[in-house]
Coordinates of N, CA and C in Angstrom, one line a residue:
H25 N -8.1 -6.8 -43.1 CA -7.3 -5.8 -42.2 C -5.9 -6.3 -42.0
F26 N -5.5 -7.5 -42.1 CA -4.3 -8.0 -41.7 C -3.2 -7.9 -42.9
W27 N -3.8 -8.0 -44.2 CA -2.9 -8.0 -45.3 C -2.2 -6.6 -45.5
P28 N -2.9 -5.5 -45.5 CA -2.3 -4.2 -45.5 C -1.2 -3.9 -44.4
L29 N -1.5 -4.3 -43.3 CA -0.6 -4.1 -42.1 C 0.7 -4.9 -42.4
G30 N 0.7 -5.9 -43.1 CA 1.9 -6.7 -43.4 C 2.8 -5.8 -44.3
F31 N 2.2 -5.0 -45.1 CA 3.1 -4.1 -46.0 C 3.7 -3.0 -45.4
V32 N 3.0 -2.4 -44.4 CA 3.5 -1.2 -43.8 C 4.0 -1.4 -42.5
A33 N 4.1 -2.6 -42.0 CA 4.4 -2.7 -40.6 C 6.0 -3.1 -40.5
F34 N 6.8 -2.0 -40.3 CA 8.2 -2.2 -40.1 C 8.5 -1.5 -38.8
G35 N 9.6 -1.8 -38.1 CA 9.9 -1.1 -37.0 C 9.8 -2.0 -35.8
G36 N 9.6 -3.3 -36.0 CA 9.4 -4.2 -34.8 C 8.1 -4.3 -34.3
P37 N 7.9 -5.1 -33.3 CA 6.6 -5.4 -32.7 C 5.8 -4.1 -32.2
Q38 N 6.6 -3.2 -31.6 CA 6.0 -2.0 -30.9 C 5.3 -1.2 -32.1
A39 N 6.0 -1.0 -33.2 CA 5.4 -0.3 -34.3 C 4.2 -1.0 -34.9
H40 N 4.3 -2.3 -35.0 CA 3.2 -3.1 -35.5 C 2.0 -2.9 -34.7
V41 N 2.1 -2.9 -33.3 CA 1.1 -2.8 -32.3 C 0.4 -1.5 -32.5
S42 N 1.2 -0.4 -32.7 CA 0.6 0.9 -32.9 C -0.2 0.9 -34.2
L43 N 0.3 0.4 -35.2 CA -0.6 0.3 -36.4 C -1.8 -0.5 -36.3
A44 N -1.7 -1.7 -35.6 CA -2.8 -2.5 -35.3 C -3.9 -1.8 -34.5
H45 N -3.4 -1.1 -33.5 CA -4.3 -0.3 -32.7 C -5.1 0.7 -33.4
R46 N -4.3 1.4 -34.3 CA -5.0 2.3 -35.1 C -6.0 1.7 -36.1
T47 N -5.7 0.5 -36.6 CA -6.5 -0.2 -37.6 C -7.8 -0.8 -36.9
F48 N -7.5 -1.5 -35.8 CA -8.6 -2.3 -35.2 C -9.4 -1.6 -34.2
V49 N -8.8 -0.7 -33.4 CA -9.5 -0.1 -32.2 C -10.0 1.3 -32.5
E50 N -9.2 2.1 -33.2 CA -9.5 3.5 -33.5 C -10.3 3.7 -34.8
S51 N -10.6 2.6 -35.5 CA -11.4 2.5 -36.7 C -12.9 2.9 -36.3
S52 N -13.7 3.3 -37.2 CA -15.1 3.6 -36.9 C -16.0 2.6 -37.8
P53 N -16.7 1.8 -37.2 CA -16.8 1.4 -35.9 C -15.6 0.5 -35.5
P54 N -15.2 0.5 -34.2 CA -14.0 -0.3 -33.9 C -14.3 -1.8 -34.1
W55 N -13.3 -2.4 -34.7 CA -13.5 -4.0 -34.8 C -13.2 -4.7 -33.5
V56 N -12.2 -4.2 -32.8 CA -11.8 -4.7 -31.6 C -12.0 -3.8 -30.4
P57 N -12.7 -4.1 -29.4 CA -12.8 -3.1 -28.2 C -11.4 -2.9 -27.6
E58 N -11.3 -1.8 -27.1 CA -9.9 -1.3 -26.4 C -9.5 -2.3 -25.4
R59 N -10.4 -2.6 -24.5 CA -10.1 -3.5 -23.3 C -9.6 -4.8 -23.8
L60 N -10.2 -5.3 -24.8 CA -9.8 -6.8 -25.4 C -8.5 -6.6 -26.1
F61 N -8.2 -5.5 -26.8 CA -7.0 -5.2 -27.4 C -5.8 -5.2 -26.3
I62 N -6.1 -4.6 -25.3 CA -4.9 -4.4 -24.3 C -4.8 -5.8 -23.7
E63 N -5.8 -6.5 -23.3 CA -5.5 -7.8 -22.8 C -4.9 -8.7 -23.7
L64 N -5.2 -8.8 -25.0 CA -4.5 -9.6 -26.0 C -3.0 -9.2 -26.1
F65 N -2.8 -7.8 -26.0 CA -1.5 -7.4 -26.2 C -0.7 -7.8 -24.9
A66 N -1.2 -7.7 -23.7 CA -0.5 -8.1 -22.5 C -0.2 -9.5 -22.5
L67 N -1.1 -10.4 -23.0 CA -0.9 -11.8 -23.1 C 0.2 -12.0 -24.2
A68 N 0.2 -11.4 -25.3 CA 1.2 -11.6 -26.3 C 2.6 -11.2 -25.8
S69 N 2.7 -10.1 -25.1 CA 3.9 -9.6 -24.5 C 4.5 -10.5 -23.4
A70 N 3.7 -11.3 -22.7 CA 4.1 -12.1 -21.7 C 4.7 -13.4 -22.3
L71 N 4.4 -13.7 -23.5 CA 4.8 -15.0 -24.2 C 6.1 -14.7 -25.0
P72 N 7.1 -15.7 -25.1 CA 8.2 -15.6 -25.8 C 7.9 -15.4 -27.3
G73 N 8.7 -14.6 -28.0 CA 8.5 -14.4 -29.4 C 8.0 -13.1 -29.7
P74 N 7.7 -12.8 -31.0 CA 7.4 -11.5 -31.5 C 5.9 -11.2 -31.1
S75 N 5.7 -10.2 -30.2 CA 4.4 -9.9 -29.6 C 3.4 -9.4 -30.7
S76 N 3.9 -8.8 -31.7 CA 2.8 -8.3 -32.7 C 2.3 -9.5 -33.4
T77 N 3.1 -10.4 -34.0 CA 2.6 -11.5 -34.6 C 1.6 -12.3 -33.7
Q78 N 1.9 -12.5 -32.5 CA 1.1 -13.2 -31.5 C -0.2 -12.5 -31.4
L79 N -0.1 -11.0 -31.2 CA -1.3 -10.3 -31.2 C -2.3 -10.4 -32.4
M80 N -1.6 -10.2 -33.6 CA -2.4 -10.5 -34.8 C -3.2 -11.8 -34.9
T81 N -2.4 -12.8 -34.5 CA -3.0 -14.2 -34.6 C -4.1 -14.2 -33.5
A82 N -4.0 -13.7 -32.2 CA -4.9 -13.7 -31.3 C -6.2 -12.9 -31.7
I83 N -6.0 -11.8 -32.3 CA -7.1 -11.1 -32.8 C -7.9 -11.8 -33.8
G84 N -7.2 -12.4 -34.8 CA -7.8 -13.2 -35.8 C -8.6 -14.4 -35.2
A85 N -8.0 -15.0 -34.2 CA -8.7 -16.2 -33.6 C -9.9 -15.7 -32.8
V86 N -9.7 -14.6 -32.0 CA -11.0 -14.2 -31.2 C -12.0 -13.6 -32.1
K87 N -11.7 -12.7 -32.9 CA -12.8 -12.1 -33.8 C -13.2 -12.9 -35.0
G88 N -12.3 -13.8 -35.4 CA -12.6 -14.7 -36.5 C -13.4 -15.9 -36.2
G89 N -13.3 -16.3 -35.0 CA -14.0 -17.5 -34.5 C -13.2 -18.7 -34.5
G90 N -11.9 -18.7 -34.2 CA -11.3 -19.9 -33.9 C -9.8 -19.9 -34.4
I91 N -9.2 -21.1 -34.3 CA -7.8 -21.4 -34.6 C -7.5 -21.1 -36.1
L92 N -8.4 -21.6 -36.9 CA -8.2 -21.4 -38.4 C -8.2 -19.9 -38.8
A93 N -9.0 -19.1 -38.2 CA -9.1 -17.6 -38.5 C -7.8 -17.0 -37.9
G94 N -7.3 -17.5 -36.8 CA -6.0 -17.0 -36.3 C -4.8 -17.3 -37.2
L95 N -4.8 -18.5 -37.7 CA -3.7 -19.0 -38.5 C -3.9 -18.1 -39.9
L96 N -5.1 -17.9 -40.4 CA -5.2 -17.1 -41.6 C -4.7 -15.6 -41.3
A97 N -5.0 -15.1 -40.1 CA -4.5 -13.7 -39.8 C -3.0 -13.7 -39.8
F98 N -2.4 -14.7 -39.2 CA -0.9 -14.9 -39.2 C -0.4 -14.8 -40.5
F99 N -0.9 -15.7 -41.5 CA -0.3 -15.8 -42.8 C -0.5 -14.4 -43.6
L100 N -1.7 -13.8 -43.4 CA -2.0 -12.5 -44.1 C -1.0 -11.5 -43.5
F101 N -0.7 -11.4 -42.3 CA 0.1 -10.4 -41.7 C 1.6 -10.7 -42.1
Q102 N 2.1 -12.0 -42.3 CA 3.4 -12.3 -42.5 C 3.7 -12.3 -43.9
L103 N 2.7 -12.7 -44.8 CA 3.0 -12.9 -46.2 C 3.6 -11.6 -47.0
P104 N 3.2 -10.4 -46.8 CA 3.7 -9.3 -47.5 C 5.2 -9.1 -47.1
G105 N 5.6 -9.2 -45.9 CA 7.0 -9.1 -45.5 C 7.8 -10.2 -46.1
F106 N 7.3 -11.4 -46.1 CA 8.1 -12.5 -46.7 C 8.2 -12.2 -48.2
I107 N 7.3 -11.8 -48.9 CA 7.3 -11.5 -50.4 C 8.4 -10.4 -50.6
T108 N 8.3 -9.4 -49.8 CA 9.1 -8.3 -50.0 C 10.7 -8.6 -49.8
L109 N 10.9 -9.5 -48.8 CA 12.2 -9.9 -48.5 C 12.8 -10.8 -49.6
V110 N 11.8 -11.6 -50.2 CA 12.4 -12.5 -51.2 C 12.7 -11.7 -52.4
I111 N 11.9 -10.8 -52.7 CA 12.1 -9.9 -53.9 C 13.5 -9.1 -53.8
A112 N 13.6 -8.6 -52.5 CA 14.8 -7.8 -52.2 C 16.1 -8.7 -52.3
G113 N 16.0 -9.9 -51.9 CA 17.1 -10.8 -52.0 C 17.3 -11.2 -53.4
M114 N 16.4 -11.3 -54.2 CA 16.6 -11.7 -55.6 C 17.1 -10.5 -56.3
L115 N 16.8 -9.3 -56.0 CA 17.3 -8.1 -56.6 C 18.9 -8.0 -56.3
V116 N 19.1 -8.1 -55.0 CA 20.5 -8.0 -54.6 C 21.3 -9.1 -55.2
G117 N 20.8 -10.4 -55.2 CA 21.5 -11.6 -55.8 C 21.8 -11.3 -57.2
S118 N 20.7 -10.8 -57.9 CA 21.0 -10.7 -59.4 C 21.9 -9.5 -59.8
N119 N 22.1 -8.5 -58.9 CA 22.9 -7.4 -59.1 C 24.3 -7.6 -58.5
S120 N 24.6 -8.6 -57.8 CA 25.9 -8.8 -57.2 C 27.0 -9.1 -58.2
G121 N 26.7 -9.7 -59.4 CA 27.7 -9.9 -60.4 C 28.0 -8.7 -61.3
S122 N 27.2 -7.8 -61.4 CA 27.3 -6.5 -62.1 C 27.8 -5.5 -61.3
S123 N 29.0 -4.9 -61.7 CA 29.7 -3.9 -60.8 C 29.0 -2.6 -60.8
S124 N 28.4 -2.1 -61.9 CA 27.8 -0.8 -61.9 C 26.5 -0.9 -61.0
S125 N 25.6 -1.9 -61.3 CA 24.4 -1.8 -60.6 C 24.6 -2.4 -59.1
G126 N 25.7 -3.2 -58.9 CA 26.0 -3.6 -57.6 C 26.6 -2.4 -56.8
D127 N 27.4 -1.5 -57.4 CA 27.8 -0.3 -56.7 C 26.7 0.5 -56.4
S128 N 25.8 0.7 -57.2 CA 24.6 1.7 -56.8 C 23.8 1.1 -55.8
L129 N 23.6 -0.2 -55.7 CA 22.9 -0.8 -54.6 C 23.6 -0.7 -53.2
A130 N 25.0 -0.8 -53.3 CA 25.8 -0.7 -52.2 C 25.7 0.8 -51.6
V131 N 25.4 1.8 -52.5 CA 25.2 3.1 -52.0 C 23.8 3.3 -51.6
V132 N 22.8 2.9 -52.2 CA 21.4 3.1 -52.0 C 20.9 2.4 -50.7
L133 N 21.2 1.1 -50.6 CA 20.7 0.3 -49.5 C 21.0 0.8 -48.1
P134 N 22.3 1.2 -47.9 CA 22.6 1.8 -46.5 C 21.7 3.0 -46.2
K135 N 21.6 3.9 -47.2 CA 20.8 5.1 -47.0 C 19.3 4.8 -46.8
L136 N 18.8 3.8 -47.6 CA 17.5 3.4 -47.3 C 17.3 2.8 -46.0
A137 N 18.3 2.0 -45.5 CA 18.2 1.4 -44.1 C 18.2 2.5 -43.1
L138 N 18.9 3.6 -43.3 CA 19.0 4.7 -42.2 C 17.6 5.3 -42.2
G139 N 17.0 5.5 -43.3 CA 15.7 6.1 -43.4 C 14.6 5.2 -42.7
L140 N 14.6 4.0 -43.0 CA 13.8 3.0 -42.3 C 14.0 2.9 -40.8
I141 N 15.2 3.0 -40.4 CA 15.5 3.0 -38.9 C 14.9 4.2 -38.3
A142 N 15.0 5.4 -38.9 CA 14.5 6.6 -38.3 C 12.9 6.5 -38.2
A143 N 12.4 6.0 -39.3 CA 10.9 5.9 -39.4 C 10.3 4.9 -38.4
A144 N 11.1 3.7 -38.2 CA 10.7 2.8 -37.2 C 10.9 3.3 -35.9
F145 N 12.0 4.1 -35.6 CA 12.0 4.6 -34.2 C 10.9 5.5 -33.9
S146 N 10.5 6.3 -34.8 CA 9.4 7.2 -34.6 C 8.1 6.4 -34.4
Q147 N 7.9 5.4 -35.1 CA 6.7 4.5 -34.9 C 6.7 3.9 -33.5
V148 N 7.9 3.4 -33.1 CA 8.0 2.8 -31.7 C 7.8 3.8 -30.7
L149 N 8.3 5.0 -30.8 CA 8.1 6.1 -29.8 C 6.6 6.5 -29.7
L150 N 5.9 6.6 -30.9 CA 4.5 6.9 -30.9 C 3.8 5.8 -30.3
A151 N 4.0 4.6 -30.6 CA 3.3 3.4 -30.1 C 3.5 3.3 -28.6
S152 N 4.7 3.5 -28.1 CA 4.8 3.4 -26.6 C 4.2 4.5 -25.8
F153 N 4.1 5.6 -26.5 CA 3.4 6.7 -25.8 C 1.8 6.5 -25.9
Q154 N 1.4 6.0 -27.0 CA -0.1 5.8 -27.0 C -0.5 4.7 -26.0
I155 N 0.2 3.6 -26.0 CA -0.1 2.5 -25.1 C 0.1 3.0 -23.6
S156 N 1.1 3.7 -23.4 CA 1.3 4.2 -22.0 C 0.2 5.1 -21.6
K157 N -0.2 5.9 -22.5 CA -1.4 6.9 -22.3 C -2.6 6.1 -21.8
K158 N -3.0 5.0 -22.5 CA -4.1 4.2 -22.2 C -4.0 3.5 -21.0
T159 N -2.8 2.8 -20.8 CA -2.7 1.8 -19.7 C -2.4 2.6 -18.4
C160 N -1.7 3.7 -18.4 CA -1.3 4.4 -17.2 C -2.3 5.5 -16.7
A161 N -3.0 6.0 -17.8 CA -4.1 7.1 -17.6 C -3.5 8.2 -16.7
A162 N -4.1 8.5 -15.6 CA -3.7 9.7 -14.8 C -2.9 9.1 -13.5
D163 N -2.5 7.9 -13.5 CA -1.9 7.2 -12.4 C -0.3 7.5 -12.4
T164 N 0.0 8.4 -11.3 CA 1.3 8.7 -11.1 C 2.3 7.6 -10.9
L165 N 2.0 6.7 -10.1 CA 2.8 5.5 -9.8 C 3.1 4.7 -11.2
L166 N 2.0 4.5 -12.0 CA 2.2 3.8 -13.2 C 3.1 4.6 -14.2
W167 N 3.0 5.8 -14.3 CA 3.8 6.7 -15.2 C 5.2 6.6 -14.7
T168 N 5.5 6.7 -13.4 CA 6.8 6.6 -12.8 C 7.5 5.3 -13.2
L169 N 6.7 4.2 -12.9 CA 7.3 2.9 -13.2 C 7.5 2.8 -14.7
N170 N 6.7 3.3 -15.6 CA 6.9 3.2 -17.0 C 8.1 4.0 -17.4
L171 N 8.3 5.3 -16.9 CA 9.5 6.0 -17.2 C 10.8 5.4 -16.8
I172 N 10.7 4.8 -15.5 CA 12.0 4.1 -15.1 C 12.3 2.9 -16.0
S173 N 11.3 2.1 -16.3 CA 11.4 1.0 -17.2 C 12.0 1.4 -18.5
A174 N 11.4 2.4 -19.1 CA 11.9 2.9 -20.4 C 13.3 3.3 -20.4
T175 N 13.7 4.1 -19.3 CA 15.0 4.6 -19.3 C 16.0 3.3 -19.1
F176 N 15.7 2.3 -18.3 CA 16.5 1.2 -18.2 C 16.7 0.5 -19.6
A177 N 15.5 0.3 -20.3 CA 15.4 -0.4 -21.6 C 16.4 0.3 -22.4
L178 N 16.5 1.6 -22.4 CA 17.3 2.3 -23.4 C 18.8 2.3 -23.0
L179 N 19.0 2.3 -21.7 CA 20.4 2.5 -21.3 C 21.2 1.3 -20.9
I180 N 20.6 0.2 -20.6 CA 21.3 -1.0 -20.2 C 21.9 -1.8 -21.4
P181 N 23.0 -2.4 -21.2 CA 23.5 -3.2 -22.4 C 22.6 -4.4 -22.6
A182 N 22.7 -5.0 -23.8 CA 21.8 -6.1 -24.1 C 22.1 -7.3 -23.2
A183 N 23.4 -7.5 -22.9 CA 23.7 -8.7 -22.1 C 23.1 -8.6 -20.7
A184 N 22.7 -7.4 -20.2 CA 22.1 -7.3 -18.8 C 20.6 -7.6 -18.9
A185 N 20.0 -7.6 -20.1 CA 18.6 -7.6 -20.3 C 17.9 -8.9 -19.6
S186 N 18.7 -9.9 -19.7 CA 18.2 -11.2 -19.1 C 17.8 -11.1 -17.7
W187 N 18.5 -10.3 -16.9 CA 18.2 -10.2 -15.4 C 17.5 -8.8 -15.0
V188 N 17.8 -7.8 -15.9 CA 17.3 -6.5 -15.6 C 15.7 -6.4 -15.7
F189 N 15.2 -6.9 -17.0 CA 13.9 -6.8 -17.2 C 13.0 -7.7 -16.3
P190 N 13.4 -8.8 -15.8 CA 12.6 -9.5 -14.8 C 12.6 -8.8 -13.5
L191 N 13.7 -8.2 -13.2 CA 13.8 -7.4 -12.0 C 13.0 -6.3 -12.0
L192 N 12.9 -5.4 -13.1 CA 11.9 -4.4 -13.3 C 10.5 -4.9 -13.1
L193 N 10.2 -5.9 -13.8 CA 8.8 -6.5 -13.6 C 8.4 -6.8 -12.1
A194 N 9.5 -7.4 -11.4 CA 9.2 -7.8 -10.0 C 9.0 -6.6 -9.2
C195 N 9.9 -5.4 -9.5 CA 9.8 -4.2 -8.7 C 8.5 -3.5 -9.0
G196 N 8.1 -3.5 -10.2 CA 6.8 -2.9 -10.6 C 5.6 -3.6 -10.0
A197 N 5.7 -4.9 -9.9 CA 4.6 -5.7 -9.3 C 4.6 -5.4 -7.8
A198 N 5.8 -5.4 -7.2 CA 5.8 -5.1 -5.8 C 5.3 -3.8 -5.5
A199 N 5.6 -2.7 -6.2 CA 5.1 -1.3 -6.0 C 3.7 -1.2 -6.1
T200 N 3.1 -1.8 -7.1 CA 1.5 -1.8 -7.3 C 0.9 -2.5 -6.4
F201 N 1.5 -3.7 -5.9 CA 0.9 -4.5 -4.8 C 0.9 -3.8 -3.6
A202 N 2.1 -3.1 -3.2 CA 2.1 -2.3 -2.0 C 1.1 -1.2 -1.9
R203 N 0.8 -0.5 -3.0 CA -0.1 0.5 -3.1 C -1.4 0.0 -2.9
H204 N -1.7 -1.2 -3.4 CA -3.2 -1.6 -3.2 C -3.5 -2.3 -1.9
V205 N -2.4 -2.7 -1.3 CA -2.5 -3.3 0.1 C -2.7 -2.1 1.0
A206 N -2.0 -1.0 0.9 CA -2.0 0.1 1.8 C -3.3 0.9 1.8

């Protein structure tokens, strides 16, 4: 399950999570229960580092029976991307001395990158909607907090992220706590 995801998983952790959800939870029969997937994703999101890699490692460890299975899942998920980047680097490096092929790569690579960015953005958008649909369900407060957080994530400058995201988490926790206390 992990090897093919490594080949098609581009677009950052959110896109990887969407593909992992489709592969592990929406398969028939599901390999990972929905609740376990969401709990592992929440844990991976709370830790520093790439949440999708942590999620794949956790799924491998939990479903495969231990740390060695988790490490195997990690390597199977990461290896295709590593191989692809090594080959791309070799191609670019071997064509840098030749002006005709170097020029063609200089034209093709930026266009390829734009296409990948568009595809990755659509994957991230789909993943965020699917995860929001499952975690927020019909809860108006959770959808409101989700939309406010998404708006801030899109609009704030990267330099402010270090204090805005923890503030959003604290506000969301306070709002949900206040609702449960009332």
